[in-house]
mmCIF file of C-alpha atoms in Angstrom:
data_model
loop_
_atom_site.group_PDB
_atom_site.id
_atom_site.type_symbol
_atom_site.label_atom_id
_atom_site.label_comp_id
_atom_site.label_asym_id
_atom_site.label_seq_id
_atom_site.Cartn_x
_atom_site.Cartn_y
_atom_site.Cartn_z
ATOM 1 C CA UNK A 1 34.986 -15.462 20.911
ATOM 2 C CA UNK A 2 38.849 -15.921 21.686
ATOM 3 C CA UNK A 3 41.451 -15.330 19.599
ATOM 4 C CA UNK A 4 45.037 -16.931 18.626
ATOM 5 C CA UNK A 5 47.473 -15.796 16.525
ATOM 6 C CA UNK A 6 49.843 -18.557 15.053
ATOM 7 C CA UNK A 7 53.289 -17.094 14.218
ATOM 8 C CA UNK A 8 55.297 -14.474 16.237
ATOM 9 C CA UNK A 9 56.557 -12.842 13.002
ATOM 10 C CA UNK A 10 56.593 -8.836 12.241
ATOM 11 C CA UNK A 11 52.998 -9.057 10.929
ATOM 12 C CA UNK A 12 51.537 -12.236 13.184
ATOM 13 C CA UNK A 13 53.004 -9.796 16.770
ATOM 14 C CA UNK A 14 51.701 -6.608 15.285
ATOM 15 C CA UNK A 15 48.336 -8.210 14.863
ATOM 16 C CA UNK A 16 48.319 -9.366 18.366
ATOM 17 C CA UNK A 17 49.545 -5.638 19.526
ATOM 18 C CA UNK A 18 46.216 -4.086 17.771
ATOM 19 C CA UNK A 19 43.742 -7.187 19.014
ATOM 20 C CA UNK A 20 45.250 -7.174 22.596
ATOM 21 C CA UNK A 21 43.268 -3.657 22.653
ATOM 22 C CA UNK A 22 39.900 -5.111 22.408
ATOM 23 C CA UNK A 23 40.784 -8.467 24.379
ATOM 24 C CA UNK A 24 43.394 -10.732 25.721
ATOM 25 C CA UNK A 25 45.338 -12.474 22.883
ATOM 26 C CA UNK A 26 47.452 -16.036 22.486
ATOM 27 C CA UNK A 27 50.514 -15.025 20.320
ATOM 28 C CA UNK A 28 51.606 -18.483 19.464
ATOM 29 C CA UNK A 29 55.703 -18.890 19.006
ATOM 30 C CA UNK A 30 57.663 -22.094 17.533
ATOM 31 C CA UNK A 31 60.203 -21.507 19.118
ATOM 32 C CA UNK A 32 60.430 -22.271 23.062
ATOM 33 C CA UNK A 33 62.755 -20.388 23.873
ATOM 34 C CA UNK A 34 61.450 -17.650 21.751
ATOM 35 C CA UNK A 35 58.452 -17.376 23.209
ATOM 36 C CA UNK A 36 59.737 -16.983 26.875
ATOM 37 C CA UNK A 37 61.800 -14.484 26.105
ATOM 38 C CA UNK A 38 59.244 -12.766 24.386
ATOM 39 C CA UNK A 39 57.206 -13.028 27.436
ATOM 40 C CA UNK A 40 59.873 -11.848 30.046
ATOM 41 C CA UNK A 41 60.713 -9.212 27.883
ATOM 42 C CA UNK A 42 57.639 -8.075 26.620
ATOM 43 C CA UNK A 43 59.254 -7.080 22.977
ATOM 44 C CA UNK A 44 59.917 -9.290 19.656
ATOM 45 C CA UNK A 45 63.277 -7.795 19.408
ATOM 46 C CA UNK A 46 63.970 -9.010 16.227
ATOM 47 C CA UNK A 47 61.394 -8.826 14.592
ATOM 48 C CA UNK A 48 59.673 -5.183 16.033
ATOM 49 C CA UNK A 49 61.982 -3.786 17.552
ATOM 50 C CA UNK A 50 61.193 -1.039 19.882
ATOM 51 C CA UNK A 51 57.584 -1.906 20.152
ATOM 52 C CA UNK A 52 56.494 -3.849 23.953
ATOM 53 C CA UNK A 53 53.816 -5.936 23.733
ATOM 54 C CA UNK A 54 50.299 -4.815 25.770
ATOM 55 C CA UNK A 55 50.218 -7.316 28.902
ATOM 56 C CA UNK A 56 46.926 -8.821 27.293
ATOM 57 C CA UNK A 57 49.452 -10.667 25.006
ATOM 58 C CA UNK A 58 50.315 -13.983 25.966
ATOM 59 C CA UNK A 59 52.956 -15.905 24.608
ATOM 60 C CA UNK A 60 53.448 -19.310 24.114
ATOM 61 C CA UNK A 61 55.314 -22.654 22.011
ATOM 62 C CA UNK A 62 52.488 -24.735 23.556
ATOM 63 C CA UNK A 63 50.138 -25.174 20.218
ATOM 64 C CA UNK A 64 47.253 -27.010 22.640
ATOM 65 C CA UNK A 65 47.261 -24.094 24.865
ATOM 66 C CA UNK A 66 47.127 -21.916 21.457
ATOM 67 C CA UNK A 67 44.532 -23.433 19.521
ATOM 68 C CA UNK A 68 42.065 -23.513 22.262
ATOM 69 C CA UNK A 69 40.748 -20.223 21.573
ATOM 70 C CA UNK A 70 37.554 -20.018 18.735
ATOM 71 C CA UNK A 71 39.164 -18.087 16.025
ATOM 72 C CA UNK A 72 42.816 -18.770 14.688
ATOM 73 C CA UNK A 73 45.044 -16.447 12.485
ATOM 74 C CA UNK A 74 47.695 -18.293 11.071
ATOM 75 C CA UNK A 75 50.224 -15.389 10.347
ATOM 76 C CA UNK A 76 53.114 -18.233 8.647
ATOM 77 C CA UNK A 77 54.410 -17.880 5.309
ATOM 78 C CA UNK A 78 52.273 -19.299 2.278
ATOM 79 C CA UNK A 79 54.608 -21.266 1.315
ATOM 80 C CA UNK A 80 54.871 -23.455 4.543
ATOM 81 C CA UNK A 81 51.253 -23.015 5.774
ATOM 82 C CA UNK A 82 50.112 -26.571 4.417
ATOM 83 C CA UNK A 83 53.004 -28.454 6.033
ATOM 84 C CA UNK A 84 51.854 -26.239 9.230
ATOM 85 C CA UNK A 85 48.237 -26.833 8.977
ATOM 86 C CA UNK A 86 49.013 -30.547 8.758
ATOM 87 C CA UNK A 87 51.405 -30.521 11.448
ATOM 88 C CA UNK A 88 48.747 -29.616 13.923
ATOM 89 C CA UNK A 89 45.486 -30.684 11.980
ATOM 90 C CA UNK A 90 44.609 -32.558 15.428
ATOM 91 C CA UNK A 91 44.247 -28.884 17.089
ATOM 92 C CA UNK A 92 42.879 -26.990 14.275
ATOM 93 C CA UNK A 93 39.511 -29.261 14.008
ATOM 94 C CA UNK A 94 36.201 -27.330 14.592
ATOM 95 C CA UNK A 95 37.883 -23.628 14.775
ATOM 96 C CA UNK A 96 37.702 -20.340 12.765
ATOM 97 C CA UNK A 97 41.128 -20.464 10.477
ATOM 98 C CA UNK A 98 41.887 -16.773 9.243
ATOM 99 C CA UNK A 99 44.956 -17.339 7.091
ATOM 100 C CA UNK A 100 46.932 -13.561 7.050
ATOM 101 C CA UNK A 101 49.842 -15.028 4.631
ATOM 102 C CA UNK A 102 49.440 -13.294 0.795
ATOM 103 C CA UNK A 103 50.331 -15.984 -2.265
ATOM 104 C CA UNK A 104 50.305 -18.888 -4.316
ATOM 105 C CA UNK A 105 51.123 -22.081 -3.195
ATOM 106 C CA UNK A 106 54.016 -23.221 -5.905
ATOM 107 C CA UNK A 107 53.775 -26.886 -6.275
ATOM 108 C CA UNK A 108 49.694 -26.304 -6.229
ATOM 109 C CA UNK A 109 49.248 -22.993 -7.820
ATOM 110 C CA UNK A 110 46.502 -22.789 -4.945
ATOM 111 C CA UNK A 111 45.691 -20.024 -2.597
ATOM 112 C CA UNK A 112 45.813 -19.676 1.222
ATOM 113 C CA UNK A 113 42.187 -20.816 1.630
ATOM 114 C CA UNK A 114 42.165 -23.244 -1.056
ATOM 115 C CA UNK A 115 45.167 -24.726 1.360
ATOM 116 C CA UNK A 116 42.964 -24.821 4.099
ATOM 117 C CA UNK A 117 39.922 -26.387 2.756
ATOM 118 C CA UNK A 118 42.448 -29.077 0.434
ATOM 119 C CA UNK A 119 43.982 -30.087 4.080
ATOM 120 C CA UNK A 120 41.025 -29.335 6.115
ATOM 121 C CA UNK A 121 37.410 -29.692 4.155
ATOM 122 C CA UNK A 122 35.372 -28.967 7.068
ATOM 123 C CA UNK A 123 37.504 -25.770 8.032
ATOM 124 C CA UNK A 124 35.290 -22.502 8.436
ATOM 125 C CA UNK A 125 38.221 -20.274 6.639
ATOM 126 C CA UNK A 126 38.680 -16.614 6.245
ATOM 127 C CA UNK A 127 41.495 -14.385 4.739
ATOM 128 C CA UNK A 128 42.735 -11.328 6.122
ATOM 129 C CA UNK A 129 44.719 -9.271 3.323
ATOM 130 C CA UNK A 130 45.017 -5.960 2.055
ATOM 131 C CA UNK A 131 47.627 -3.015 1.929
ATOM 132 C CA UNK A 132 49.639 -3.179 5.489
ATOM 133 C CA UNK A 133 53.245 -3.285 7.152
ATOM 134 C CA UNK A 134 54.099 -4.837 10.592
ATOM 135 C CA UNK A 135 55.034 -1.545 11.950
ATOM 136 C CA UNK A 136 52.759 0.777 11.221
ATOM 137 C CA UNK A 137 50.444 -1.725 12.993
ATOM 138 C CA UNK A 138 52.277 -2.588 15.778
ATOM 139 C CA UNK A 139 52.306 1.070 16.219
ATOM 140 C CA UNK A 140 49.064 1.575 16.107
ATOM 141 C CA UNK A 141 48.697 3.741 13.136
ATOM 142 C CA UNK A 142 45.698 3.679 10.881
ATOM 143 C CA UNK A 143 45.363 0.902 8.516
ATOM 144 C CA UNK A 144 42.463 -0.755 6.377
ATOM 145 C CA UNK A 145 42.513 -4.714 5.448
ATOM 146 C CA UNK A 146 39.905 -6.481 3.206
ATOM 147 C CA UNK A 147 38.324 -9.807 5.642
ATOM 148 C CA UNK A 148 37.544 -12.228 2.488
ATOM 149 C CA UNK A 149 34.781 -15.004 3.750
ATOM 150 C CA UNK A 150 32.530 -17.020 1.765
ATOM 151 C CA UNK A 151 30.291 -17.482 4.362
ATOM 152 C CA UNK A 152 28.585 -13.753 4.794
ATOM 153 C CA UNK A 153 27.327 -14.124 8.385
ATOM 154 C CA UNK A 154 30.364 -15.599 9.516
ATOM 155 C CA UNK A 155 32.762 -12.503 7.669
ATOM 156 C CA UNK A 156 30.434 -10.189 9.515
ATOM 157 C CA UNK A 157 30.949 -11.734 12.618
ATOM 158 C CA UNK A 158 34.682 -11.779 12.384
ATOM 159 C CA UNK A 159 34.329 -8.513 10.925
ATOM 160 C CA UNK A 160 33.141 -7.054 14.149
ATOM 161 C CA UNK A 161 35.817 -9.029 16.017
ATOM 162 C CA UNK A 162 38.722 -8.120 14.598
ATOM 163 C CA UNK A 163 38.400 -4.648 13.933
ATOM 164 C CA UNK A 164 40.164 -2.285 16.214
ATOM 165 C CA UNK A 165 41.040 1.139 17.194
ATOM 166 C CA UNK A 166 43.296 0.700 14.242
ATOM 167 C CA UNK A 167 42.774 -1.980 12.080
ATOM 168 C CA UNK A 168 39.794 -1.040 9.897
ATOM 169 C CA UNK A 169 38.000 -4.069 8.099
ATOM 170 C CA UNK A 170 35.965 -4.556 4.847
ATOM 171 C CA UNK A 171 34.574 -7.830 3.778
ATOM 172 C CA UNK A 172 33.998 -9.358 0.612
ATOM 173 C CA UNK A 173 32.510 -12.767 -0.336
ATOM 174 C CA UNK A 174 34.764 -12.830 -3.265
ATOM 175 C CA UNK A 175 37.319 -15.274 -1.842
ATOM 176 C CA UNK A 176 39.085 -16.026 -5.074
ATOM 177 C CA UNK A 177 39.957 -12.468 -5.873
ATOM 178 C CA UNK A 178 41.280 -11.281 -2.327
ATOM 179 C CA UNK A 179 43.605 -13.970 -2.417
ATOM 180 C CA UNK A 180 44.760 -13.493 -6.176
ATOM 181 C CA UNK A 181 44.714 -9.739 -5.632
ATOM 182 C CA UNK A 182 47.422 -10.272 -2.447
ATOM 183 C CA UNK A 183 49.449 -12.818 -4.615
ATOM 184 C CA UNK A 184 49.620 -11.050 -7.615
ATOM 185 C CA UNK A 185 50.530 -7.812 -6.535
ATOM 186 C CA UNK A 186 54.036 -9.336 -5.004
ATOM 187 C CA UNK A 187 54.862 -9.970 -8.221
ATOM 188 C CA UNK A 188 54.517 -6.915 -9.514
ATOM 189 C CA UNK A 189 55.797 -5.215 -6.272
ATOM 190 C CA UNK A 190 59.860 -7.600 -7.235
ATOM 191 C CA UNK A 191 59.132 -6.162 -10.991
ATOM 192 C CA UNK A 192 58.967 -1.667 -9.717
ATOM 193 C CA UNK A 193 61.769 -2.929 -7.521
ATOM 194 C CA UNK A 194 64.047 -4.125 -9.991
ATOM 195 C CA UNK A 195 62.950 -0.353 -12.318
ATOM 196 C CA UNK A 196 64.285 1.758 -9.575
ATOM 197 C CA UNK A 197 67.367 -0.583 -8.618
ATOM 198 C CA UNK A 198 68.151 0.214 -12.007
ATOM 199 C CA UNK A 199 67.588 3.865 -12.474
ATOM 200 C CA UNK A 200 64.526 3.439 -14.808
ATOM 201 C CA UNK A 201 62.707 6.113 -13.237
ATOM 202 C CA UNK A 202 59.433 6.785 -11.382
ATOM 203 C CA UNK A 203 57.991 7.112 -14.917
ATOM 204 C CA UNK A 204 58.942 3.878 -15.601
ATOM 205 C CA UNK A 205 57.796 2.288 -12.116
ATOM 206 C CA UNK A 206 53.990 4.064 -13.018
ATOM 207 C CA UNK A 207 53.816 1.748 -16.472
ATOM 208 C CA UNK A 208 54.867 -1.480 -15.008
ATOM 209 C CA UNK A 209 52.380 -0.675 -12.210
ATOM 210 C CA UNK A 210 49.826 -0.184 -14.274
ATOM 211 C CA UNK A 211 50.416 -2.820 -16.951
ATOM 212 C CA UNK A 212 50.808 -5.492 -13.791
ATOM 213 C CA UNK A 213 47.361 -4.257 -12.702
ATOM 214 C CA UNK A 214 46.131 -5.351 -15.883
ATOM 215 C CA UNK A 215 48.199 -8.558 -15.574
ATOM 216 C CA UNK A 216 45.986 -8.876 -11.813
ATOM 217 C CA UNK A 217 42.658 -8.388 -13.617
ATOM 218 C CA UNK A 218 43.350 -10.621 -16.503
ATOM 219 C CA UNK A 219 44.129 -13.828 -14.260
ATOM 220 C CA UNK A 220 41.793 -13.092 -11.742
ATOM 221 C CA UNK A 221 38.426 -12.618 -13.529
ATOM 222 C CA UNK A 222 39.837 -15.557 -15.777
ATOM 223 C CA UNK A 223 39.871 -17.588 -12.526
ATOM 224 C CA UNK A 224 36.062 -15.983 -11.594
ATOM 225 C CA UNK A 225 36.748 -12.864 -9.641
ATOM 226 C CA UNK A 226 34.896 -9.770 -9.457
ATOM 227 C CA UNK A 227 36.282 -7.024 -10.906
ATOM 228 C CA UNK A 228 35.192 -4.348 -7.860
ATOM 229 C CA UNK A 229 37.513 -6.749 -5.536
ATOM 230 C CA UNK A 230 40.667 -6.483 -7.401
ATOM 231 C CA UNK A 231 40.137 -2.678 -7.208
ATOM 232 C CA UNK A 232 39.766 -2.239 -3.589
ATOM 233 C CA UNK A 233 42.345 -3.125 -0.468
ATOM 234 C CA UNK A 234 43.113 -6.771 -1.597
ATOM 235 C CA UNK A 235 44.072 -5.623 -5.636
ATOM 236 C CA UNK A 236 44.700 -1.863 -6.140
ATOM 237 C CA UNK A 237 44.920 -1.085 -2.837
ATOM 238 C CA UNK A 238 48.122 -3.170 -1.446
ATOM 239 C CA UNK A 239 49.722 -2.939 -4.886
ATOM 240 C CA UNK A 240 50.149 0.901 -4.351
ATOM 241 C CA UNK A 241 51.750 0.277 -1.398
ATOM 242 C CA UNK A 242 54.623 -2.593 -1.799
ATOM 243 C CA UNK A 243 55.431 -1.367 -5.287
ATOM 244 C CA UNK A 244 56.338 2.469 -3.865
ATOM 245 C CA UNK A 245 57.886 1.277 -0.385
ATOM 246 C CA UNK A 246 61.097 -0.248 0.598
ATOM 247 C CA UNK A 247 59.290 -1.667 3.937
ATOM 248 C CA UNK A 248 58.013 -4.186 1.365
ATOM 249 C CA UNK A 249 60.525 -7.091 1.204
ATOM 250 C CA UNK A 250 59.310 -7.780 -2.856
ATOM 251 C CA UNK A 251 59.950 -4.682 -2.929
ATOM 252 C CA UNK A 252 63.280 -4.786 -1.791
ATOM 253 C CA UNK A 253 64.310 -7.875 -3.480
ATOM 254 C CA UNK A 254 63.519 -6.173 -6.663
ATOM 255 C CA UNK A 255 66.074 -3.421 -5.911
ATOM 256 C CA UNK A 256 68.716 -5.777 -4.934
ATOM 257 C CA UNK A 257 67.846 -7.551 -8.814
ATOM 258 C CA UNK A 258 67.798 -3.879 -10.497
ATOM 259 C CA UNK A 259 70.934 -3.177 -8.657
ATOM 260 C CA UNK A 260 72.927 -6.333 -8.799
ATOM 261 C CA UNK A 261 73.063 -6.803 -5.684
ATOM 262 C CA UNK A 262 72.990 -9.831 -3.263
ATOM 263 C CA UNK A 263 69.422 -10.420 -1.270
ATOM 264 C CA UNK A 264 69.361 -11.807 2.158
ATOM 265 C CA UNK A 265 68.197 -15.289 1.364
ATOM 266 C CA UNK A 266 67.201 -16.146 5.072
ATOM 267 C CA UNK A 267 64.325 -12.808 4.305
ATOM 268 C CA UNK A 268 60.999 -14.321 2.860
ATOM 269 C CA UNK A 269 59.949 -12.862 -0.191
ATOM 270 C CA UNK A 270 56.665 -14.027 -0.788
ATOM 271 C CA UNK A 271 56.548 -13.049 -4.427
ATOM 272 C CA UNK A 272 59.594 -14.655 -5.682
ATOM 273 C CA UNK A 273 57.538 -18.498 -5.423
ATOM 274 C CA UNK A 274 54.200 -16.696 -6.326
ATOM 275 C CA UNK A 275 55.587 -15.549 -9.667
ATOM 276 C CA UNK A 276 56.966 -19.047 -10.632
ATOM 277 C CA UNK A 277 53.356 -20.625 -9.916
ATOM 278 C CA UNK A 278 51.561 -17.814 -11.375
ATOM 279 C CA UNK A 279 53.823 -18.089 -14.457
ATOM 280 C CA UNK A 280 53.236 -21.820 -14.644
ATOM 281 C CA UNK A 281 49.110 -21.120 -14.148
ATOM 282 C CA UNK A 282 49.373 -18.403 -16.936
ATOM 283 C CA UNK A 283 50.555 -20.979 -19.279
ATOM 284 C CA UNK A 284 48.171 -23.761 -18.584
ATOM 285 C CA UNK A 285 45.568 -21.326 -18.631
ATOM 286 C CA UNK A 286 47.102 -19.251 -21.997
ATOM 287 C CA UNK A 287 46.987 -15.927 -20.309
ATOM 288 C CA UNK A 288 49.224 -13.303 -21.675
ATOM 289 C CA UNK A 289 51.403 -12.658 -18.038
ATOM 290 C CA UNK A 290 54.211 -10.647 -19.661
ATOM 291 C CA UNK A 291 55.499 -9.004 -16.381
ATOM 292 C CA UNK A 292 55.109 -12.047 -14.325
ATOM 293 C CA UNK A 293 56.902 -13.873 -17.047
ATOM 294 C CA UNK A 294 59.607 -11.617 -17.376
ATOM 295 C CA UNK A 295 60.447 -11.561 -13.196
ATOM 296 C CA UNK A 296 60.680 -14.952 -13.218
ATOM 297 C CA UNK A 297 63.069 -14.808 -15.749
ATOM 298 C CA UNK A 298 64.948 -12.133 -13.787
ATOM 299 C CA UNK A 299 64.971 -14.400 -10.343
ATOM 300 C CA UNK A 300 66.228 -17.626 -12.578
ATOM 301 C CA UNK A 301 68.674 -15.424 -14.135
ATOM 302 C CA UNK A 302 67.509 -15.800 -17.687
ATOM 303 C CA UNK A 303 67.568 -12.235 -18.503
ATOM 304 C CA UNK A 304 69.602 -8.959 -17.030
ATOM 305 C CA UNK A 305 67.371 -6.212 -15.695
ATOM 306 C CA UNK A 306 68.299 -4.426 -19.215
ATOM 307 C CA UNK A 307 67.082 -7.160 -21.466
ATOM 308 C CA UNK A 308 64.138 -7.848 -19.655
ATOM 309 C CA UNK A 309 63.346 -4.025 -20.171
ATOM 310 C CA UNK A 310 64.565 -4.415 -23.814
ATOM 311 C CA UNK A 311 62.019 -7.455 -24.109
ATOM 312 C CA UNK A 312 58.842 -5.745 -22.770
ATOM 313 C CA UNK A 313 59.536 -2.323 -24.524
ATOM 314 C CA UNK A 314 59.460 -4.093 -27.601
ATOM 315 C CA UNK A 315 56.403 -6.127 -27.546
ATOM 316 C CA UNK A 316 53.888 -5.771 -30.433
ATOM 317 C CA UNK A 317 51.793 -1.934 -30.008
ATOM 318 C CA UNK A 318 48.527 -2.606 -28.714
ATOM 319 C CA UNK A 319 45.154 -0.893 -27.423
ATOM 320 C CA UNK A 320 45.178 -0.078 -23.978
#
């Protein structure tokens, strides 16, 4: 089977770098102009820099010529991948839709395959998640993603297809916790940001990690999850990595809150419309989400970074 990749961000290139190595690739760009330049140049300057792009990579703005290939990952941002599904339904019919974006849609409170199936209900959809950065991709280092599918057969299928010298895949049927365990951890990635922004320590950062992971659990097997999926890749495994790495943009917007600093707002931060929608689930589901209520506070400016420690610190003694 061919594959596409929709969206010549960081993440969307660097997955086309590490799938031009078992055959050619379509690296789809929005951008005209873009994507020429990209193709003379062989390099996403802006968004890898340093990294050329395998000549089995082969960029284009033409969505036809794109979406003409079996399998499609749509590397866009959750929180425009329904207006981009839409946008092109008419060349998305009968494919294989991987989305690779990590949330929760905010005016849905739905995932990235819920997205797909609410726009397109006959859509054979996949989700490829799990703890990973752009670069060390694009650069071919070693990294292992969770493939969630309902379908088994199909997962396995795509399993075999898009694992590479690389990229190391696991699947799971468990659809609703991959996506909640990519989501989630966001969140709690803006919260250890905002600890060391402002000098709470690394002792610090290891409670709110491990409190958040119970925040994960709790939501997710309240919304039908398994438990083993939240602590593999998807769950455990990508929340060790954003909340300990200032690659990770949550990451990073946290330290700008903890610091008092301003954040790029042209930067997508996944996590910042995540924890408003998980917030609002939470409540219509009565969950107790104290750290996902307290960094939405923090990005609406209803608390400082020290009464938002004040305010967890002193929440009623409990049993682990």
């Amino acid at each position: 089977m061919s594959v596409s990749v929709l969206g010549s961000g960081a993440f969307g290139t660097a997955l086309a770098i590490s799938l031009a190595g078992n055959s050619p690739v379509t690296l789809w760009a929005r951008n005209a102009m873009k994507a020429q330049a990209m193709q003379d140049s062989r390099r996403n300057g802006t968004r890898l820099p340093g990294v050329a792009l395998p000549e089995a990579i082969s960029i284009t703005a033409d969505i036809a010529a794109a979406c003409r290939s079996d399998v499609l990952l749509l590397a866009v941002p959750m929180q425009v991948l329904r207006s981009s599904l839409e946008v092109h339904k008419d060349h998305l019919t009968r494919k294989t839709l991987v989305a690779c974006c990590k949330g929760i849609e905010l005016h849905t409170g739905l995932g990235p395959i819920a997205v797909i199936r609410n726009v397109l209900p006959d859509a054979s959809a996949a989700l490829l998640t799990g703890p990973s950065f752009a670069a060390d991709i694009a650069r071919g280092l070693p990294t292992a993603l969770t493939l969630a599918c309902s379908e088994a057969d199909q997962g396995k299928i795509l399993q075999e297809q898009l694992t590479t010298a690389n990229l190391r895949l696991y699947r799971t049927t468990d659809i609703i916790g991959a996506e909640l365990g990519g989501a989630l951890k966001n969140v709690m990635a803006i919260a250890c940001g905002a600890v060391i922004g402002a000098g709470l320590g690394d002792s610090a950062r290891a409670a709110l990690m491990t409190r958040g992971y119970a925040e994960m659990q709790r939501m997710a097997l309240a919304c039908g999850a398994k438990p083993e999926t939240l602590a593999g890749l998807s769950g455990f495994g990508d929340l060790a990595l954003t909340c300990s790495s200032d690659l990770s943009r949550n990451y990073r917007l946290g330290l700008s809150i903890g610091r008092g600093e301003p954040f790029d707002s042209s930067i997508t931060v996944e996590g910042a419309a995540t924890a408003r929608a998980v917030a609002e689930k939470a409540d219509r589901m009565q969950l107790d989400m104290p750290v996902t209520q307290t960094v939405t506070n923090l990005l609406d400016q209803r608390l400082t970074i020290s009464e938002a420690a004040a305010h967890l610190l002193k929440r009623p003694l409990k049993e682990e």
